[in-house]
Amino acid sequence: MSDPLRTRIRAGDREAFSELYEEYARTVYNHAFRLTGDWSTAEEVMADTFLDAWRTREQLEPDGGTVKPWLLGMATNKSRNANRGLGRRLAFLSRRPAPDPVPDFAEETAGRLDDARRLAAVRQVYGALRRGEREVLALCVWSGLDYAQAAEALDVPVGTVRSRLSRARERLRKLTDQRLREEKREEHRKARGETRARNTEPPRRRGELSGEAALAALPLQEIQEGSR
């Protein structure tokens, strides 16, 4: 974001703000979805974020680099409020399809997640992380902010971002591995149950005929019953 454009935004230039929206709307939307786990809530957060950005535009510093930390900081706060009000967390990701407009997620994790199963497990356990851990992962890993930018967005020291991110990555790895082990045990249990079901036939009742003998006896049984 160039300094002249920052100045135009501060001055209330609607065309400049339109450029801001076009460039960052999808980024804010994706970030809000990761923190709320709900499409409609993410849309509301995105709309409220840009509304507040317009209302507080004069607080934007005229000098500086990208305005992404400024926008994502507002989106993070609004996501917190939305989560408190709705009582829903990122556990929704385990029951929702993968969000299509988040290519950065796949790109960032491609080197660490060896297959689609592991990626699904990450989504399922992500909601079990603490709020601060989810936020630094969303900002640093998926939204691409560096430590300083994430610290600006969260209004915390850089050291706090570093420690939270380290803990978040470690906990996410452990929870994911645990989830995969549980899924593997469940698959083995089901496989053993299916094998037993295939190899076990129901006990034959006394006097019951089976196979061709039963088919051959059918006309005789009908005749005998009809003659009674």
GROMACS .gro file of C-alpha atoms in nm:
model
  228
    1MET     CA    1   0.000   0.000   0.000
    2SER     CA    2   0.166   0.326  -0.109
    3ASP     CA    3   0.188   0.629   0.118
    4PRO     CA    4  -0.019   0.848  -0.120
    5LEU     CA    5  -0.303   0.593  -0.108
    6ARG     CA    6  -0.288   0.590   0.271
    7THR     CA    7  -0.320   0.965   0.264
    8ARG     CA    8  -0.617   0.946   0.029
    9ILE     CA    9  -0.790   0.695   0.256
   10ARG     CA   10  -0.730   0.918   0.558
   11ALA     CA   11  -0.879   1.208   0.365
   12GLY     CA   12  -1.196   1.012   0.292
   13ASP     CA   13  -1.130   0.945  -0.078
   14ARG     CA   14  -1.402   0.691  -0.167
   15GLU     CA   15  -1.220   0.573  -0.476
   16ALA     CA   16  -0.911   0.495  -0.268
   17PHE     CA   17  -1.125   0.311  -0.015
   18SER     CA   18  -1.281   0.112  -0.298
   19GLU     CA   19  -0.931   0.008  -0.404
   20LEU     CA   20  -0.863  -0.095  -0.044
   21TYR     CA   21  -1.176  -0.310  -0.040
   22GLU     CA   22  -1.098  -0.476  -0.373
   23GLU     CA   23  -0.750  -0.566  -0.257
   24TYR     CA   24  -0.826  -0.695   0.093
   25ALA     CA   25  -1.191  -0.801   0.111
   26ARG     CA   26  -1.112  -1.167   0.039
   27THR     CA   27  -0.822  -1.166   0.284
   28VAL     CA   28  -1.040  -1.026   0.563
   29TYR     CA   29  -1.321  -1.269   0.478
   30ASN     CA   30  -1.094  -1.574   0.486
   31HIS     CA   31  -0.937  -1.461   0.812
   32ALA     CA   32  -1.279  -1.411   0.972
   33PHE     CA   33  -1.391  -1.756   0.856
   34ARG     CA   34  -1.090  -1.922   1.014
   35LEU     CA   35  -1.162  -1.752   1.345
   36THR     CA   36  -1.538  -1.806   1.351
   37GLY     CA   37  -1.588  -2.125   1.149
   38ASP     CA   38  -1.909  -1.992   0.997
   39TRP     CA   39  -1.964  -1.846   0.649
   40SER     CA   40  -2.241  -1.603   0.738
   41THR     CA   41  -2.058  -1.479   1.047
   42ALA     CA   42  -1.744  -1.425   0.838
   43GLU     CA   43  -1.945  -1.213   0.596
   44GLU     CA   44  -2.074  -1.000   0.884
   45VAL     CA   45  -1.726  -0.961   1.029
   46MET     CA   46  -1.588  -0.856   0.692
   47ALA     CA   47  -1.863  -0.597   0.642
   48ASP     CA   48  -1.821  -0.459   0.995
   49THR     CA   49  -1.443  -0.447   0.954
   50PHE     CA   50  -1.457  -0.227   0.647
   51LEU     CA   51  -1.730  -0.016   0.799
   52ASP     CA   52  -1.509   0.051   1.100
   53ALA     CA   53  -1.210   0.105   0.874
   54TRP     CA   54  -1.402   0.382   0.702
   55ARG     CA   55  -1.520   0.533   1.030
   56THR     CA   56  -1.172   0.526   1.184
   57ARG     CA   57  -0.977   0.607   0.867
   58GLU     CA   58  -0.821   0.915   1.024
   59GLN     CA   59  -0.643   0.689   1.273
   60LEU     CA   60  -0.451   0.522   0.992
   61GLU     CA   61  -0.092   0.640   0.995
   62PRO     CA   62   0.001   0.830   0.676
   63ASP     CA   63   0.336   0.651   0.658
   64GLY     CA   64   0.397   0.279   0.665
   65GLY     CA   65   0.371  -0.036   0.459
   66THR     CA   66   0.080  -0.267   0.406
   67VAL     CA   67  -0.245  -0.191   0.585
   68LYS     CA   68  -0.318  -0.562   0.623
   69PRO     CA   69  -0.230  -0.570   0.996
   70TRP     CA   70  -0.465  -0.275   1.055
   71LEU     CA   71  -0.755  -0.450   0.884
   72LEU     CA   72  -0.689  -0.796   1.026
   73GLY     CA   73  -0.653  -0.653   1.373
   74MET     CA   74  -1.006  -0.512   1.349
   75ALA     CA   75  -1.132  -0.837   1.197
   76THR     CA   76  -0.976  -1.036   1.481
   77ASN     CA   77  -1.151  -0.826   1.747
   78LYS     CA   78  -1.484  -0.854   1.569
   79SER     CA   79  -1.440  -1.228   1.534
   80ARG     CA   80  -1.386  -1.254   1.908
   81ASN     CA   81  -1.710  -1.068   1.970
   82ALA     CA   82  -1.895  -1.283   1.718
   83ASN     CA   83  -1.769  -1.601   1.886
   84ARG     CA   84  -1.883  -1.479   2.226
   85GLY     CA   85  -2.226  -1.390   2.094
   86LEU     CA   86  -2.286  -1.702   1.888
   87GLY     CA   87  -2.115  -1.954   2.116
   88ARG     CA   88  -1.955  -2.126   1.817
   89ARG     CA   89  -1.592  -2.206   1.763
   90LEU     CA   90  -1.368  -2.344   1.492
   91ALA     CA   91  -1.492  -2.696   1.568
   92PHE     CA   92  -1.740  -2.613   1.290
   93LEU     CA   93  -1.458  -2.683   1.044
   94SER     CA   94  -1.484  -3.053   1.118
   95ARG     CA   95  -1.845  -3.047   0.993
   96ARG     CA   96  -1.801  -2.811   0.701
   97PRO     CA   97  -1.645  -2.863   0.357
   98ALA     CA   98  -1.305  -2.713   0.298
   99PRO     CA   99  -1.338  -2.342   0.209
  100ASP     CA  100  -1.266  -2.300  -0.162
  101PRO     CA  101  -1.132  -1.944  -0.155
  102VAL     CA  102  -0.839  -2.016   0.075
  103PRO     CA  103  -0.554  -2.127  -0.153
  104ASP     CA  104  -0.298  -1.989   0.089
  105PHE     CA  105  -0.399  -2.256   0.343
  106ALA     CA  106  -0.302  -2.537   0.107
  107GLU     CA  107   0.014  -2.362  -0.007
  108GLU     CA  108   0.134  -2.290   0.345
  109THR     CA  109   0.072  -2.639   0.476
  110ALA     CA  110   0.167  -2.841   0.167
  111GLY     CA  111   0.517  -2.907   0.297
  112ARG     CA  112   0.399  -3.016   0.642
  113LEU     CA  113   0.075  -3.203   0.578
  114ASP     CA  114   0.151  -3.522   0.395
  115ASP     CA  115  -0.199  -3.605   0.271
  116ALA     CA  116  -0.564  -3.505   0.269
  117ARG     CA  117  -0.637  -3.711   0.578
  118ARG     CA  118  -0.389  -3.515   0.785
  119LEU     CA  119  -0.529  -3.189   0.652
  120ALA     CA  120  -0.879  -3.296   0.756
  121ALA     CA  121  -0.749  -3.388   1.101
  122VAL     CA  122  -0.594  -3.042   1.137
  123ARG     CA  123  -0.930  -2.881   1.065
  124GLN     CA  124  -1.101  -3.104   1.320
  125VAL     CA  125  -0.862  -3.030   1.607
  126TYR     CA  126  -0.795  -2.663   1.525
  127GLY     CA  127  -1.090  -2.552   1.736
  128ALA     CA  128  -0.935  -2.719   2.042
  129LEU     CA  129  -0.653  -2.465   2.046
  130ARG     CA  130  -0.668  -2.164   2.275
  131ARG     CA  131  -0.804  -1.846   2.123
  132GLY     CA  132  -0.467  -1.671   2.118
  133GLU     CA  133  -0.305  -1.971   1.951
  134ARG     CA  134  -0.572  -1.983   1.681
  135GLU     CA  135  -0.532  -1.614   1.616
  136VAL     CA  136  -0.153  -1.619   1.568
  137LEU     CA  137  -0.181  -1.923   1.341
  138ALA     CA  138  -0.448  -1.750   1.133
  139LEU     CA  139  -0.243  -1.431   1.108
  140CYS     CA  140   0.109  -1.569   1.063
  141VAL     CA  141   0.051  -1.898   0.882
  142TRP     CA  142  -0.259  -1.842   0.671
  143SER     CA  143  -0.267  -1.463   0.627
  144GLY     CA  144   0.107  -1.433   0.583
  145LEU     CA  145   0.186  -1.165   0.841
  146ASP     CA  146   0.532  -1.155   0.995
  147TYR     CA  147   0.584  -1.138   1.370
  148ALA     CA  148   0.584  -0.758   1.382
  149GLN     CA  149   0.270  -0.728   1.171
  150ALA     CA  150   0.087  -0.990   1.378
  151ALA     CA  151   0.193  -0.808   1.694
  152GLU     CA  152   0.049  -0.488   1.547
  153ALA     CA  153  -0.276  -0.661   1.457
  154LEU     CA  154  -0.316  -0.816   1.803
  155ASP     CA  155  -0.170  -0.518   1.993
  156VAL     CA  156   0.075  -0.740   2.179
  157PRO     CA  157   0.457  -0.756   2.196
  158VAL     CA  158   0.645  -0.939   1.923
  159GLY     CA  159   0.777  -1.184   2.181
  160THR     CA  160   0.421  -1.280   2.270
  161VAL     CA  161   0.348  -1.359   1.907
  162ARG     CA  162   0.660  -1.576   1.884
  163SER     CA  163   0.580  -1.776   2.197
  164ARG     CA  164   0.212  -1.820   2.108
  165LEU     CA  165   0.296  -1.935   1.758
  166SER     CA  166   0.551  -2.185   1.885
  167ARG     CA  167   0.302  -2.328   2.135
  168ALA     CA  168   0.025  -2.332   1.877
  169ARG     CA  169   0.230  -2.526   1.624
  170GLU     CA  170   0.336  -2.781   1.885
  171ARG     CA  171  -0.016  -2.831   2.023
  172LEU     CA  172  -0.162  -2.852   1.673
  173ARG     CA  173   0.089  -3.120   1.580
  174LYS     CA  174   0.017  -3.325   1.894
  175LEU     CA  175  -0.360  -3.295   1.863
  176THR     CA  176  -0.344  -3.387   1.494
  177ASP     CA  177  -0.132  -3.695   1.562
  178GLN     CA  178  -0.370  -3.800   1.839
  179ARG     CA  179  -0.669  -3.756   1.610
  180LEU     CA  180  -0.507  -3.965   1.337
  181ARG     CA  181  -0.427  -4.243   1.585
  182GLU     CA  182  -0.788  -4.245   1.703
  183GLU     CA  183  -0.916  -4.263   1.346
  184LYS     CA  184  -0.679  -4.549   1.270
  185ARG     CA  185  -0.796  -4.747   1.573
  186GLU     CA  186  -1.158  -4.688   1.474
  187GLU     CA  187  -1.091  -4.809   1.120
  188HIS     CA  188  -0.926  -5.125   1.253
  189ARG     CA  189  -1.217  -5.187   1.488
  190LYS     CA  190  -1.469  -5.151   1.207
  191ALA     CA  191  -1.261  -5.372   0.978
  192ARG     CA  192  -1.250  -5.649   1.240
  193GLY     CA  193  -1.624  -5.620   1.293
  194GLU     CA  194  -1.695  -5.645   0.921
  195THR     CA  195  -1.465  -5.946   0.888
  196ARG     CA  196  -1.642  -6.128   1.171
  197ALA     CA  197  -1.980  -6.046   1.016
  198ARG     CA  198  -1.875  -6.190   0.679
  199ASN     CA  199  -1.734  -6.508   0.834
  200THR     CA  200  -2.026  -6.578   1.065
  201GLU     CA  201  -2.352  -6.732   0.939
  202PRO     CA  202  -2.669  -6.733   1.149
  203PRO     CA  203  -2.733  -7.068   1.323
  204ARG     CA  204  -2.968  -7.302   1.137
  205ARG     CA  205  -3.294  -7.381   1.312
  206ARG     CA  206  -3.376  -7.743   1.385
  207GLY     CA  207  -3.526  -7.916   1.083
  208GLU     CA  208  -3.450  -7.621   0.855
  209LEU     CA  209  -3.354  -7.708   0.497
  210SER     CA  210  -3.106  -7.501   0.303
  211GLY     CA  211  -2.990  -7.451  -0.054
  212GLU     CA  212  -3.131  -7.674  -0.329
  213ALA     CA  213  -3.297  -7.903  -0.072
  214ALA     CA  214  -3.516  -7.618   0.046
  215LEU     CA  215  -3.616  -7.528  -0.310
  216ALA     CA  216  -3.697  -7.891  -0.392
  217ALA     CA  217  -3.906  -7.935  -0.080
  218LEU     CA  218  -4.113  -7.622  -0.140
  219PRO     CA  219  -4.375  -7.774  -0.375
  220LEU     CA  220  -4.416  -8.071  -0.142
  221GLN     CA  221  -4.464  -7.842   0.156
  222GLU     CA  222  -4.729  -7.642  -0.033
  223ILE     CA  223  -4.916  -7.955  -0.135
  224GLN     CA  224  -4.907  -8.097   0.213
  225GLU     CA  225  -5.032  -7.772   0.363
  226GLY     CA  226  -5.307  -7.746   0.102
  227SER     CA  227  -5.433  -8.095   0.166
  228ARG     CA  228  -5.483  -8.036   0.538
   0.00000   0.00000   0.00000
